[in-house]
mmCIF file of C-alpha atoms and ligand atoms in Angstrom:
data_model
loop_
_atom_site.group_PDB
_atom_site.id
_atom_site.type_symbol
_atom_site.label_atom_id
_atom_site.label_comp_id
_atom_site.label_asym_id
_atom_site.label_seq_id
_atom_site.Cartn_x
_atom_site.Cartn_y
_atom_site.Cartn_z
ATOM 1 C CA MET A 1 23.238 9.330 27.718
ATOM 2 C CA ASP A 2 22.269 7.183 30.692
ATOM 3 C CA VAL A 3 21.160 3.616 30.011
ATOM 4 C CA PHE A 4 18.722 1.884 32.359
ATOM 5 C CA ARG A 5 17.792 -1.790 32.359
ATOM 6 C CA ALA A 6 15.600 -1.589 35.479
ATOM 7 C CA ILE A 7 12.636 0.577 36.465
ATOM 8 C CA GLU A 8 13.757 2.006 39.826
ATOM 9 C CA PRO A 9 17.054 3.542 38.689
ATOM 10 C CA LEU A 10 15.255 5.091 35.699
ATOM 11 C CA GLN A 11 12.631 6.590 37.987
ATOM 12 C CA GLY A 12 15.370 7.859 40.324
ATOM 13 C CA PHE A 13 17.076 9.538 37.373
ATOM 14 C CA LEU A 14 13.779 11.118 36.248
ATOM 15 C CA ALA A 15 12.966 12.370 39.766
ATOM 16 C CA GLU A 16 16.398 13.972 40.033
ATOM 17 C CA ARG A 17 16.614 15.426 36.526
ATOM 18 C CA ARG A 18 12.996 16.358 35.826
ATOM 19 C CA GLN A 19 12.790 19.531 37.936
ATOM 20 C CA GLY A 20 9.869 20.928 35.970
ATOM 21 C CA ARG A 21 11.283 19.926 32.602
ATOM 22 C CA PRO A 22 8.936 18.148 30.182
ATOM 23 C CA VAL A 23 9.740 14.454 29.823
ATOM 24 C CA VAL A 24 9.343 13.149 26.274
ATOM 25 C CA LEU A 25 9.145 9.411 25.641
ATOM 26 C CA VAL A 26 9.981 7.821 22.293
ATOM 27 C CA PRO A 27 8.849 4.180 22.587
ATOM 28 C CA THR A 28 10.571 1.792 20.160
ATOM 29 C CA MET A 29 11.486 -1.837 19.670
ATOM 30 C CA GLY A 30 15.053 -0.927 18.694
ATOM 31 C CA ALA A 31 16.912 -1.669 15.441
ATOM 32 C CA LEU A 32 16.890 2.103 15.214
ATOM 33 C CA HIS A 33 17.002 3.961 11.908
ATOM 34 C CA ALA A 34 16.531 7.514 10.673
ATOM 35 C CA GLY A 35 12.752 7.242 11.224
ATOM 36 C CA HIS A 36 13.395 6.821 14.939
ATOM 37 C CA GLY A 37 15.971 9.612 14.710
ATOM 38 C CA ALA A 38 13.245 11.895 13.381
ATOM 39 C CA CYS A 39 11.035 10.962 16.373
ATOM 40 C CA VAL A 40 13.849 11.763 18.810
ATOM 41 C CA ALA A 41 14.362 15.057 16.961
ATOM 42 C CA VAL A 42 10.667 15.902 17.494
ATOM 43 C CA GLY A 43 11.223 15.342 21.220
ATOM 44 C CA ARG A 44 14.484 17.301 21.179
ATOM 45 C CA GLU A 45 12.631 20.311 19.741
ATOM 46 C CA VAL A 46 10.484 20.609 22.884
ATOM 47 C CA PRO A 47 12.135 23.400 24.912
ATOM 48 C CA GLY A 48 14.011 22.022 27.918
ATOM 49 C CA ALA A 49 12.877 18.455 27.261
ATOM 50 C CA LEU A 50 14.343 15.397 28.928
ATOM 51 C CA VAL A 51 14.133 12.883 26.082
ATOM 52 C CA VAL A 52 13.830 9.215 27.014
ATOM 53 C CA CYS A 53 13.835 6.448 24.413
ATOM 54 C CA SER A 54 12.624 2.966 25.281
ATOM 55 C CA ILE A 55 13.756 -0.155 23.470
ATOM 56 C CA PHE A 56 11.763 -3.278 24.207
ATOM 57 C CA VAL A 57 10.869 -5.987 21.735
ATOM 58 C CA ASN A 58 7.491 -6.640 23.252
ATOM 59 C CA PRO A 59 6.771 -10.379 22.953
ATOM 60 C CA THR A 60 3.034 -10.070 23.565
ATOM 61 C CA GLN A 61 2.398 -8.028 20.412
ATOM 62 C CA PHE A 62 3.750 -10.748 18.115
ATOM 63 C CA GLY A 63 1.287 -13.429 17.094
ATOM 64 C CA PRO A 64 2.103 -17.127 16.788
ATOM 65 C CA GLY A 65 4.332 -17.648 13.750
ATOM 66 C CA GLU A 66 5.232 -13.937 13.574
ATOM 67 C CA ASP A 67 8.796 -12.648 13.649
ATOM 68 C CA PHE A 68 9.447 -12.184 17.392
ATOM 69 C CA ASP A 69 12.554 -14.425 17.355
ATOM 70 C CA ALA A 70 13.913 -12.953 14.124
ATOM 71 C CA TYR A 71 13.221 -9.328 15.085
ATOM 72 C CA PRO A 72 16.583 -7.484 14.881
ATOM 73 C CA ARG A 73 18.228 -6.740 18.209
ATOM 74 C CA THR A 74 21.060 -4.223 17.724
ATOM 75 C CA LEU A 75 21.452 -2.610 21.136
ATOM 76 C CA ALA A 76 25.094 -1.483 20.805
ATOM 77 C CA ALA A 77 24.407 0.295 17.501
ATOM 78 C CA ASP A 78 21.143 1.711 18.900
ATOM 79 C CA VAL A 79 22.992 3.259 21.845
ATOM 80 C CA GLU A 80 25.424 4.932 19.428
ATOM 81 C CA HIS A 81 22.528 6.336 17.371
ATOM 82 C CA LEU A 82 20.753 7.635 20.458
ATOM 83 C CA ARG A 83 23.935 9.347 21.662
ATOM 84 C CA ALA A 84 24.341 11.004 18.255
ATOM 85 C CA TRP A 85 20.682 12.110 18.339
ATOM 86 C CA ARG A 86 21.240 13.646 21.818
ATOM 87 C CA CYS A 87 18.775 11.447 23.633
ATOM 88 C CA ASP A 88 19.066 11.892 27.413
ATOM 89 C CA ALA A 89 18.226 8.395 28.599
ATOM 90 C CA LEU A 90 17.557 4.925 27.265
ATOM 91 C CA PHE A 91 15.249 2.493 29.022
ATOM 92 C CA SER A 92 16.004 -0.970 27.727
ATOM 93 C CA PRO A 93 14.314 -3.466 30.044
ATOM 94 C CA SER A 94 14.468 -7.247 29.815
ATOM 95 C CA ARG A 95 11.340 -9.338 29.431
ATOM 96 C CA GLU A 96 11.544 -10.165 33.173
ATOM 97 C CA VAL A 97 11.566 -6.483 34.092
ATOM 98 C CA MET A 98 8.509 -5.728 31.953
ATOM 99 C CA TYR A 99 6.659 -8.963 32.696
ATOM 100 C CA PRO A 100 7.865 -10.350 36.041
ATOM 101 C CA GLU A 101 4.723 -12.467 35.995
ATOM 102 C CA PRO A 102 2.569 -13.631 33.090
ATOM 103 C CA PRO A 103 0.449 -10.719 31.845
ATOM 104 C CA ARG A 104 -3.081 -10.910 33.204
ATOM 105 C CA ALA A 105 -4.190 -7.285 32.918
ATOM 106 C CA TRP A 106 -4.834 -6.029 29.407
ATOM 107 C CA VAL A 107 -5.891 -2.721 27.923
ATOM 108 C CA THR A 108 -8.297 -3.015 25.012
ATOM 109 C CA VAL A 109 -9.166 -0.133 22.725
ATOM 110 C CA ASP A 110 -12.342 -0.851 20.787
ATOM 111 C CA GLY A 111 -13.042 0.688 17.406
ATOM 112 C CA VAL A 112 -9.770 1.855 15.879
ATOM 113 C CA SER A 113 -8.040 -1.423 16.833
ATOM 114 C CA GLU A 114 -10.457 -3.509 14.820
ATOM 115 C CA PRO A 115 -10.115 -2.877 11.052
ATOM 116 C CA LEU A 116 -6.979 -3.013 8.847
ATOM 117 C CA CYS A 117 -4.107 -4.686 10.750
ATOM 118 C CA GLY A 118 -6.509 -5.548 13.562
ATOM 119 C CA ARG A 119 -8.187 -8.107 11.283
ATOM 120 C CA PHE A 120 -4.904 -9.774 10.380
ATOM 121 C CA ARG A 121 -3.072 -9.554 13.702
ATOM 122 C CA PRO A 122 -5.586 -10.516 16.402
ATOM 123 C CA GLY A 123 -4.490 -9.331 19.846
ATOM 124 C CA HIS A 124 -1.742 -7.110 18.420
ATOM 125 C CA PHE A 125 -3.215 -3.734 19.336
ATOM 126 C CA ARG A 126 -4.364 -4.957 22.732
ATOM 127 C CA ALA A 127 -0.740 -5.890 23.433
ATOM 128 C CA VAL A 128 0.527 -2.561 22.068
ATOM 129 C CA ALA A 129 -2.003 -0.584 24.144
ATOM 130 C CA THR A 130 -1.004 -2.586 27.223
ATOM 131 C CA VAL A 131 2.749 -2.175 26.843
ATOM 132 C CA VAL A 132 2.374 1.522 26.005
ATOM 133 C CA THR A 133 0.259 1.922 29.159
ATOM 134 C CA LYS A 134 2.997 0.189 31.152
ATOM 135 C CA LEU A 135 5.680 2.425 29.621
ATOM 136 C CA PHE A 136 3.590 5.520 30.363
ATOM 137 C CA HIS A 137 3.223 4.406 33.995
ATOM 138 C CA ILE A 138 6.939 3.693 34.304
ATOM 139 C CA VAL A 139 8.276 6.836 32.601
ATOM 140 C CA THR A 140 5.327 9.217 33.338
ATOM 141 C CA PRO A 141 6.070 11.289 30.221
ATOM 142 C CA ASP A 142 4.442 14.631 29.492
ATOM 143 C CA LEU A 143 4.647 13.859 25.803
ATOM 144 C CA ALA A 144 5.191 10.748 23.687
ATOM 145 C CA VAL A 145 6.283 10.601 20.053
ATOM 146 C CA PHE A 146 5.143 7.941 17.585
ATOM 147 C CA GLY A 147 5.739 7.475 13.868
ATOM 148 C CA GLN A 148 2.994 8.086 11.327
ATOM 149 C CA LYS A 149 4.082 4.975 9.417
ATOM 150 C CA ASP A 150 2.298 2.993 12.149
ATOM 151 C CA ALA A 151 -0.795 5.134 11.710
ATOM 152 C CA GLN A 152 -3.282 2.677 13.194
ATOM 153 C CA GLN A 153 -1.049 2.223 16.243
ATOM 154 C CA ALA A 154 -0.922 6.011 16.639
ATOM 155 C CA LEU A 155 -4.735 6.201 16.521
ATOM 156 C CA VAL A 156 -5.020 3.361 19.046
ATOM 157 C CA VAL A 157 -2.657 5.196 21.403
ATOM 158 C CA ARG A 158 -4.531 8.481 20.918
ATOM 159 C CA SER A 159 -7.803 6.764 21.773
ATOM 160 C CA LEU A 160 -6.174 5.028 24.767
ATOM 161 C CA VAL A 161 -4.888 8.341 26.118
ATOM 162 C CA ARG A 162 -8.238 10.086 25.632
ATOM 163 C CA GLN A 163 -10.412 7.260 26.931
ATOM 164 C CA LEU A 164 -8.359 6.697 30.068
ATOM 165 C CA ASN A 165 -7.496 10.370 30.743
ATOM 166 C CA MET A 166 -3.818 9.581 30.717
ATOM 167 C CA GLY A 167 -2.734 13.189 30.405
ATOM 168 C CA VAL A 168 0.105 12.381 28.012
ATOM 169 C CA GLY A 169 0.469 14.641 24.987
ATOM 170 C CA LEU A 170 1.113 12.922 21.670
ATOM 171 C CA ARG A 171 3.196 14.045 18.720
ATOM 172 C CA LEU A 172 3.430 12.236 15.439
ATOM 173 C CA CYS A 173 6.526 12.118 13.327
ATOM 174 C CA ARG A 174 6.421 12.060 9.519
ATOM 175 C CA THR A 175 7.344 8.829 7.733
ATOM 176 C CA VAL A 176 10.969 8.815 6.623
ATOM 177 C CA ARG A 177 11.477 7.172 3.219
ATOM 178 C CA GLU A 178 14.240 5.756 1.069
ATOM 179 C CA PRO A 179 14.794 7.608 -2.241
ATOM 180 C CA ASP A 180 12.461 5.132 -4.022
ATOM 181 C CA GLY A 181 9.719 5.779 -1.475
ATOM 182 C CA LEU A 182 10.055 2.688 0.725
ATOM 183 C CA ALA A 183 9.220 3.706 4.289
ATOM 184 C CA LEU A 184 12.081 3.056 6.707
ATOM 185 C CA SER A 185 11.311 0.091 8.927
ATOM 186 C CA SER A 186 13.312 -2.191 11.172
ATOM 187 C CA ARG A 187 11.856 -5.041 9.118
ATOM 188 C CA ASN A 188 13.381 -3.814 5.825
ATOM 189 C CA GLY A 189 16.565 -5.617 6.870
ATOM 190 C CA TYR A 190 14.786 -8.938 6.219
ATOM 191 C CA LEU A 191 14.468 -8.180 2.503
ATOM 192 C CA THR A 192 16.637 -9.900 -0.108
ATOM 193 C CA PRO A 193 17.831 -7.600 -2.940
ATOM 194 C CA ASP A 194 14.971 -8.786 -5.178
ATOM 195 C CA GLU A 195 12.400 -8.312 -2.403
ATOM 196 C CA ARG A 196 13.838 -4.895 -1.607
ATOM 197 C CA THR A 197 13.237 -3.827 -5.221
ATOM 198 C CA ARG A 198 9.654 -5.102 -5.133
ATOM 199 C CA ALA A 199 9.008 -3.535 -1.717
ATOM 200 C CA ALA A 200 9.131 -0.045 -3.239
ATOM 201 C CA GLY A 201 5.864 -1.001 -4.952
ATOM 202 C CA LEU A 202 4.021 -0.324 -1.708
ATOM 203 C CA TYR A 203 4.733 3.389 -2.005
ATOM 204 C CA ARG A 204 3.931 3.273 -5.736
ATOM 205 C CA ALA A 205 0.512 1.837 -4.827
ATOM 206 C CA LEU A 206 -0.148 4.780 -2.506
ATOM 207 C CA GLY A 207 0.848 7.029 -5.401
ATOM 208 C CA ARG A 208 -1.678 5.299 -7.700
ATOM 209 C CA ALA A 209 -4.421 5.897 -5.136
ATOM 210 C CA ARG A 210 -3.300 9.503 -4.849
ATOM 211 C CA ALA A 211 -3.431 9.904 -8.643
ATOM 212 C CA ALA A 212 -6.976 8.479 -8.681
ATOM 213 C CA LEU A 213 -8.049 10.968 -5.998
ATOM 214 C CA GLU A 214 -6.354 13.825 -7.810
ATOM 215 C CA ALA A 215 -8.202 12.814 -10.984
ATOM 216 C CA GLY A 216 -11.472 13.286 -9.086
ATOM 217 C CA GLU A 217 -12.277 9.688 -8.070
ATOM 218 C CA ARG A 218 -14.379 9.682 -4.904
ATOM 219 C CA ASP A 219 -15.598 6.082 -4.809
ATOM 220 C CA PRO A 220 -13.595 4.314 -2.048
ATOM 221 C CA ALA A 221 -13.728 0.970 -3.880
ATOM 222 C CA ALA A 222 -12.241 2.534 -7.018
ATOM 223 C CA VAL A 223 -9.442 4.223 -5.056
ATOM 224 C CA GLU A 224 -8.683 0.927 -3.300
ATOM 225 C CA ARG A 225 -8.735 -0.874 -6.655
ATOM 226 C CA ALA A 226 -6.106 1.518 -7.999
ATOM 227 C CA ALA A 227 -3.801 0.599 -5.098
ATOM 228 C CA MET A 228 -4.559 -3.143 -5.296
ATOM 229 C CA THR A 229 -3.951 -3.279 -9.056
ATOM 230 C CA SER A 230 -0.600 -1.604 -8.552
ATOM 231 C CA LEU A 231 0.397 -3.999 -5.734
ATOM 232 C CA ARG A 232 -0.519 -7.012 -7.865
ATOM 233 C CA ALA A 233 1.421 -5.654 -10.859
ATOM 234 C CA ASP A 234 4.466 -5.121 -8.629
ATOM 235 C CA GLY A 235 4.532 -8.788 -7.630
ATOM 236 C CA PHE A 236 3.627 -8.683 -3.951
ATOM 237 C CA ASP A 237 3.317 -12.241 -2.695
ATOM 238 C CA ARG A 238 0.263 -11.547 -0.565
ATOM 239 C CA ILE A 239 -1.853 -8.452 -0.019
ATOM 240 C CA ASP A 240 -3.583 -8.189 3.343
ATOM 241 C CA TYR A 241 -5.417 -4.988 2.511
ATOM 242 C CA ALA A 242 -5.363 -1.645 0.752
ATOM 243 C CA GLU A 243 -8.197 0.420 2.175
ATOM 244 C CA VAL A 244 -9.275 4.015 2.336
ATOM 245 C CA ARG A 245 -10.902 5.051 5.603
ATOM 246 C CA ARG A 246 -11.747 8.125 7.638
ATOM 247 C CA ALA A 247 -8.449 9.277 9.121
ATOM 248 C CA ASP A 248 -9.891 10.274 12.485
ATOM 249 C CA ASP A 249 -11.345 6.908 13.533
ATOM 250 C CA LEU A 250 -10.758 4.469 10.639
ATOM 251 C CA CYS A 251 -14.484 4.210 9.934
ATOM 252 C CA ALA A 252 -15.422 2.932 6.469
ATOM 253 C CA LEU A 253 -16.481 5.563 3.923
ATOM 254 C CA GLU A 254 -19.328 5.718 1.433
ATOM 255 C CA ARG A 255 -17.606 8.527 -0.398
ATOM 256 C CA VAL A 256 -14.044 9.766 -0.108
ATOM 257 C CA GLU A 257 -14.145 13.231 1.429
ATOM 258 C CA GLY A 258 -12.551 15.117 4.293
ATOM 259 C CA ARG A 259 -9.431 13.771 5.944
ATOM 260 C CA VAL A 260 -8.894 10.179 4.833
ATOM 261 C CA ILE A 261 -6.146 7.587 5.074
ATOM 262 C CA LEU A 262 -5.159 5.070 2.447
ATOM 263 C CA ALA A 263 -3.464 2.257 4.365
ATOM 264 C CA ALA A 264 -1.967 -0.917 2.949
ATOM 265 C CA ALA A 265 -0.273 -4.068 4.209
ATOM 266 C CA ALA A 266 1.381 -6.523 1.841
ATOM 267 C CA TRP A 267 3.979 -9.270 1.890
ATOM 268 C CA VAL A 268 7.184 -9.664 -0.064
ATOM 269 C CA GLY A 269 8.483 -13.122 0.645
ATOM 270 C CA ARG A 270 8.210 -13.648 4.407
ATOM 271 C CA THR A 271 8.192 -9.926 5.226
ATOM 272 C CA ARG A 272 4.990 -8.036 5.943
ATOM 273 C CA LEU A 273 5.216 -4.337 5.132
ATOM 274 C CA ILE A 274 2.769 -1.571 5.985
ATOM 275 C CA ASP A 275 2.481 1.971 4.749
ATOM 276 C CA ASN A 276 -0.097 4.729 4.458
ATOM 277 C CA MET A 277 -0.799 8.170 3.138
ATOM 278 C CA VAL A 278 -3.207 10.710 4.597
ATOM 279 C CA PHE A 279 -5.154 13.062 2.324
ATOM 280 C CA ASP A 280 -7.334 16.103 2.761
ATOM 281 C CA VAL A 281 -10.049 15.689 0.145
ATOM 282 C CA GLU A 282 -12.024 18.873 -0.255
ATOM 283 C CA ALA A 283 -14.331 20.232 -2.962
ATOM 284 C CA THR A 284 -11.449 22.445 -4.075
ATOM 285 C CA GLY A 285 -9.017 19.538 -4.535
ATOM 286 C CA VAL A 286 -6.800 17.018 -2.796
ATOM 287 C CA VAL A 287 -3.902 17.771 -0.485
ATOM 288 C CA ALA A 288 -1.750 14.649 -0.243
ATOM 289 C CA ASP A 289 0.612 13.458 2.445
ATOM 290 C CA VAL A 290 -0.775 15.461 5.354
ATOM 291 C CA ALA A 291 -0.299 14.752 9.053
ATOM 292 C CA LEU A 292 -2.628 12.175 10.617
ATOM 293 C CA PHE A 293 -2.973 14.429 13.666
HETATM 294 O O1 PAF B 1 6.013 0.852 17.253
HETATM 295 C C1 PAF B 1 6.690 0.146 18.024
HETATM 296 O O2 PAF B 1 7.914 0.086 17.942
HETATM 297 C C2 PAF B 1 5.967 -0.673 19.096
HETATM 298 O O3 PAF B 1 4.746 -1.133 18.643
HETATM 299 C C3 PAF B 1 5.825 0.069 20.428
HETATM 300 C C4 PAF B 1 4.956 1.325 20.296
HETATM 301 C C5 PAF B 1 7.192 0.463 20.955
HETATM 302 C C6 PAF B 1 5.159 -0.839 21.458
HETATM 303 O O4 PAF B 1 5.883 -1.999 21.665
#
């Protein structure tokens, strides 16, 4: 695997090696785990693909007081993982390479950026949309792979690509979980043993919402209550939200039907965790854990 810290050598490599092959980008912030491995595997499955992973802890998407400084940086181990996953190239730019001057041009995606995490992390999705746009311009991928755990991010990127005719295909990768259901995340490393035990409650809360839906509940407030009650019982220190929304555009619902997402964000100690589950709610019943798109 070739490792690039600067843009020009990466673009030289792509020009030489592309030769009609589809380029697949897996954008990450590093501290790679099996969830990222699954995204690389999705790229690897594309016939003839040249798979490029990017690792950049993007400072602009962290708010004041968030964990930018603490965010794990494990480049040597990441390179080993990427080699084992048969990634073709790693783009791992410095802050100076990505932002040689203070950012003054921003990409804003209205609508899907606004609810859920958008309410609690102002400016976050604008920064994500901007850095993803920059990565797309630098790598010019045919396809990009994102994880469904960051469902709102995936919807923001889908809207970005559609709205600005970016011509980049998107694939989503299923959420990879620990045996107790905790979604893999680079932030799980922050958890103390006690917090780690409590963190599994996030997945349990999604399960409670699922059980309510499967029992025929169609009132969004009641489904959300089922998740909230479970989060409170499991000792989360703060709950930002547990909401059910239309999966396509995150619009609020009067009644739970069609393809919906139950998304939640909650804190254990100083760690903010997010998770979600997507459901197909039809007259004939509920299919749980389906793909967002
Ligand atoms: O999901 C992430 O790791 C980041 O938000 C992304 C998409 C790489 C942008 O910095």
